[in-house]
Every structure is written in structure tokens, then in C-alpha cells.
């Protein structure tokens, strides 16, 4: 589990369910990191909700700080949970490299 996980809601209320989901998804990314990197890794999660015309847009941006580099992934969809899933996949791909 990633030790330090900062979750910030911009124009939206990051409720308990969303926070729990973020911790479950993003928190498990440490299994793709080398062991020595896991202790110092930390993630900043920004949840943003914007309403454009008739549909709402949820943007999830995750900045993952691992020793020696910073990985970033961002996704905008109509559903916050879907955006979190896509960002998690993007970060997994980056970590595997």
C-alpha cells in the first residue's frame, strides 16, 4: 500500500466512497514498484468535476512520486470511478516500463 496518499477534491466533494475507492486502486500500485521504492513513494490525487453544457465531466489526475522520477496520468470521463480505473491502468503501464 502506498503510504502517503493525498486526495484533493476541486469543485467536488471527495466523499468517503470515492476516497476508499482511490485508496484501493491507487494504493495498490506499489506492487508494480521495486521494493526499495515502495517506502518513499507517494501519490497526489486530484479529483475535479466540471459541468459542460448538459453533461458533467470528471477529471482525475494522479501524480505519483517514486524515487528518481515522477509519473503523471490524467483522465476525463463522465464517471469519476471510470476515470480512476483508466488512470490506474495508465500508471501501471508506466511503472512496468
PDB file of C-alpha atoms in Angstrom:
ATOM      1  CA  UNK A   1       0.000   0.000   0.000  1.00  0.00           C
ATOM      2  CA  UNK A   2       1.345   3.441  -0.869  1.00  0.00           C
ATOM      3  CA  UNK A   3       1.970   5.127   2.473  1.00  0.00           C
ATOM      4  CA  UNK A   4       1.235   8.707   1.563  1.00  0.00           C
ATOM      5  CA  UNK A   5      -1.874   9.313  -0.486  1.00  0.00           C
ATOM      6  CA  UNK A   6      -3.190  12.871  -0.777  1.00  0.00           C
ATOM      7  CA  UNK A   7      -6.715  13.183  -2.128  1.00  0.00           C
ATOM      8  CA  UNK A   8      -7.985  16.638  -3.065  1.00  0.00           C
ATOM      9  CA  UNK A   9     -11.415  17.441  -4.435  1.00  0.00           C
ATOM     10  CA  UNK A  10     -11.650  20.504  -6.694  1.00  0.00           C
ATOM     11  CA  UNK A  11     -15.229  21.726  -7.327  1.00  0.00           C
ATOM     12  CA  UNK A  12     -16.398  18.400  -5.919  1.00  0.00           C
ATOM     13  CA  UNK A  13     -16.770  16.726  -2.577  1.00  0.00           C
ATOM     14  CA  UNK A  14     -14.389  13.777  -2.287  1.00  0.00           C
ATOM     15  CA  UNK A  15     -16.775  11.667  -0.224  1.00  0.00           C
ATOM     16  CA  UNK A  16     -15.867   8.557   1.767  1.00  0.00           C
ATOM     17  CA  UNK A  17     -16.781   6.154  -1.053  1.00  0.00           C
ATOM     18  CA  UNK A  18     -14.573   7.896  -3.606  1.00  0.00           C
ATOM     19  CA  UNK A  19     -11.690   8.151  -1.123  1.00  0.00           C
ATOM     20  CA  UNK A  20     -11.972   4.457  -0.288  1.00  0.00           C
ATOM     21  CA  UNK A  21     -12.017   3.575  -3.999  1.00  0.00           C
ATOM     22  CA  UNK A  22      -8.955   5.755  -4.718  1.00  0.00           C
ATOM     23  CA  UNK A  23      -7.075   4.150  -1.821  1.00  0.00           C
ATOM     24  CA  UNK A  24      -7.992   0.689  -3.082  1.00  0.00           C
ATOM     25  CA  UNK A  25      -6.966   1.365  -6.691  1.00  0.00           C
ATOM     26  CA  UNK A  26      -4.052   3.810  -6.495  1.00  0.00           C
ATOM     27  CA  UNK A  27      -2.797   2.451  -3.169  1.00  0.00           C
ATOM     28  CA  UNK A  28      -2.104  -0.937  -4.714  1.00  0.00           C
ATOM     29  CA  UNK A  29       0.185   0.440  -7.429  1.00  0.00           C
ATOM     30  CA  UNK A  30       3.161  -0.143  -5.132  1.00  0.00           C
ATOM     31  CA  UNK A  31       3.091  -3.822  -6.121  1.00  0.00           C
ATOM     32  CA  UNK A  32       4.464  -2.702  -9.510  1.00  0.00           C
ATOM     33  CA  UNK A  33       7.394  -0.878  -7.909  1.00  0.00           C
ATOM     34  CA  UNK A  34      10.741  -2.274  -6.803  1.00  0.00           C
ATOM     35  CA  UNK A  35      10.787  -2.997  -3.059  1.00  0.00           C
ATOM     36  CA  UNK A  36      13.218  -0.189  -2.191  1.00  0.00           C
ATOM     37  CA  UNK A  37      10.976   2.377  -3.896  1.00  0.00           C
ATOM     38  CA  UNK A  38       7.796   1.494  -2.003  1.00  0.00           C
ATOM     39  CA  UNK A  39       8.573   3.253   1.290  1.00  0.00           C
ATOM     40  CA  UNK A  40       9.257   6.665  -0.206  1.00  0.00           C
ATOM     41  CA  UNK A  41       6.587   6.602  -2.931  1.00  0.00           C
ATOM     42  CA  UNK A  42       3.657   8.939  -2.538  1.00  0.00           C
ATOM     43  CA  UNK A  43       0.726   9.928  -4.692  1.00  0.00           C
ATOM     44  CA  UNK A  44      -1.264  13.125  -5.105  1.00  0.00           C
ATOM     45  CA  UNK A  45      -4.765  12.539  -6.419  1.00  0.00           C
ATOM     46  CA  UNK A  46      -6.806  15.456  -7.745  1.00  0.00           C
ATOM     47  CA  UNK A  47     -10.495  14.877  -8.342  1.00  0.00           C
ATOM     48  CA  UNK A  48     -12.185  17.585 -10.354  1.00  0.00           C
ATOM     49  CA  UNK A  49     -15.758  17.893 -11.505  1.00  0.00           C
ATOM     50  CA  UNK A  50     -16.882  20.301 -14.183  1.00  0.00           C
ATOM     51  CA  UNK A  51     -20.243  20.693 -15.825  1.00  0.00           C
ATOM     52  CA  UNK A  52     -20.095  21.460 -19.511  1.00  0.00           C
ATOM     53  CA  UNK A  53     -23.416  22.295 -21.174  1.00  0.00           C
ATOM     54  CA  UNK A  54     -25.559  19.280 -20.315  1.00  0.00           C
ATOM     55  CA  UNK A  55     -23.130  16.631 -19.067  1.00  0.00           C
ATOM     56  CA  UNK A  56     -20.733  16.560 -16.183  1.00  0.00           C
ATOM     57  CA  UNK A  57     -17.080  15.838 -16.675  1.00  0.00           C
ATOM     58  CA  UNK A  58     -14.975  14.172 -14.022  1.00  0.00           C
ATOM     59  CA  UNK A  59     -11.236  14.620 -14.261  1.00  0.00           C
ATOM     60  CA  UNK A  60      -8.852  12.520 -12.218  1.00  0.00           C
ATOM     61  CA  UNK A  61      -5.195  13.443 -12.152  1.00  0.00           C
ATOM     62  CA  UNK A  62      -2.640  11.397 -10.265  1.00  0.00           C
ATOM     63  CA  UNK A  63       0.944  12.486  -9.693  1.00  0.00           C
ATOM     64  CA  UNK A  64       2.948   9.534  -8.444  1.00  0.00           C
ATOM     65  CA  UNK A  65       6.307  10.365  -6.894  1.00  0.00           C
ATOM     66  CA  UNK A  66       8.732   7.451  -6.945  1.00  0.00           C
ATOM     67  CA  UNK A  67      12.468   7.690  -6.246  1.00  0.00           C
ATOM     68  CA  UNK A  68      14.192   9.233  -9.241  1.00  0.00           C
ATOM     69  CA  UNK A  69      11.095  10.168 -11.220  1.00  0.00           C
ATOM     70  CA  UNK A  70       7.551  11.472 -11.187  1.00  0.00           C
ATOM     71  CA  UNK A  71       4.775   9.735 -13.099  1.00  0.00           C
ATOM     72  CA  UNK A  72       1.613  11.548 -14.109  1.00  0.00           C
ATOM     73  CA  UNK A  73      -1.673  10.311 -15.513  1.00  0.00           C
ATOM     74  CA  UNK A  74      -4.846  12.236 -16.219  1.00  0.00           C
ATOM     75  CA  UNK A  75      -8.248  11.189 -17.499  1.00  0.00           C
ATOM     76  CA  UNK A  76     -11.598  12.895 -18.046  1.00  0.00           C
ATOM     77  CA  UNK A  77     -14.819  10.891 -18.312  1.00  0.00           C
ATOM     78  CA  UNK A  78     -18.456  11.284 -17.268  1.00  0.00           C
ATOM     79  CA  UNK A  79     -17.933   8.935 -14.320  1.00  0.00           C
ATOM     80  CA  UNK A  80     -15.405   9.501 -11.517  1.00  0.00           C
ATOM     81  CA  UNK A  81     -14.930   5.769 -10.865  1.00  0.00           C
ATOM     82  CA  UNK A  82     -14.247   5.053 -14.546  1.00  0.00           C
ATOM     83  CA  UNK A  83     -11.685   7.867 -14.647  1.00  0.00           C
ATOM     84  CA  UNK A  84      -9.910   6.394 -11.605  1.00  0.00           C
ATOM     85  CA  UNK A  85      -9.780   2.967 -13.308  1.00  0.00           C
ATOM     86  CA  UNK A  86      -8.278   4.403 -16.504  1.00  0.00           C
ATOM     87  CA  UNK A  87      -5.688   6.443 -14.586  1.00  0.00           C
ATOM     88  CA  UNK A  88      -4.739   3.324 -12.615  1.00  0.00           C
ATOM     89  CA  UNK A  89      -4.155   1.402 -15.869  1.00  0.00           C
ATOM     90  CA  UNK A  90      -2.060   4.242 -17.314  1.00  0.00           C
ATOM     91  CA  UNK A  91       0.136   4.340 -14.208  1.00  0.00           C
ATOM     92  CA  UNK A  92       0.527   0.541 -14.197  1.00  0.00           C
ATOM     93  CA  UNK A  93       1.800   0.726 -17.786  1.00  0.00           C
ATOM     94  CA  UNK A  94       4.254   3.492 -16.868  1.00  0.00           C
ATOM     95  CA  UNK A  95       5.508   1.574 -13.824  1.00  0.00           C
ATOM     96  CA  UNK A  96       6.088  -1.609 -15.833  1.00  0.00           C
ATOM     97  CA  UNK A  97       8.450   0.330 -18.111  1.00  0.00           C
TER      98      UNK A  97
END
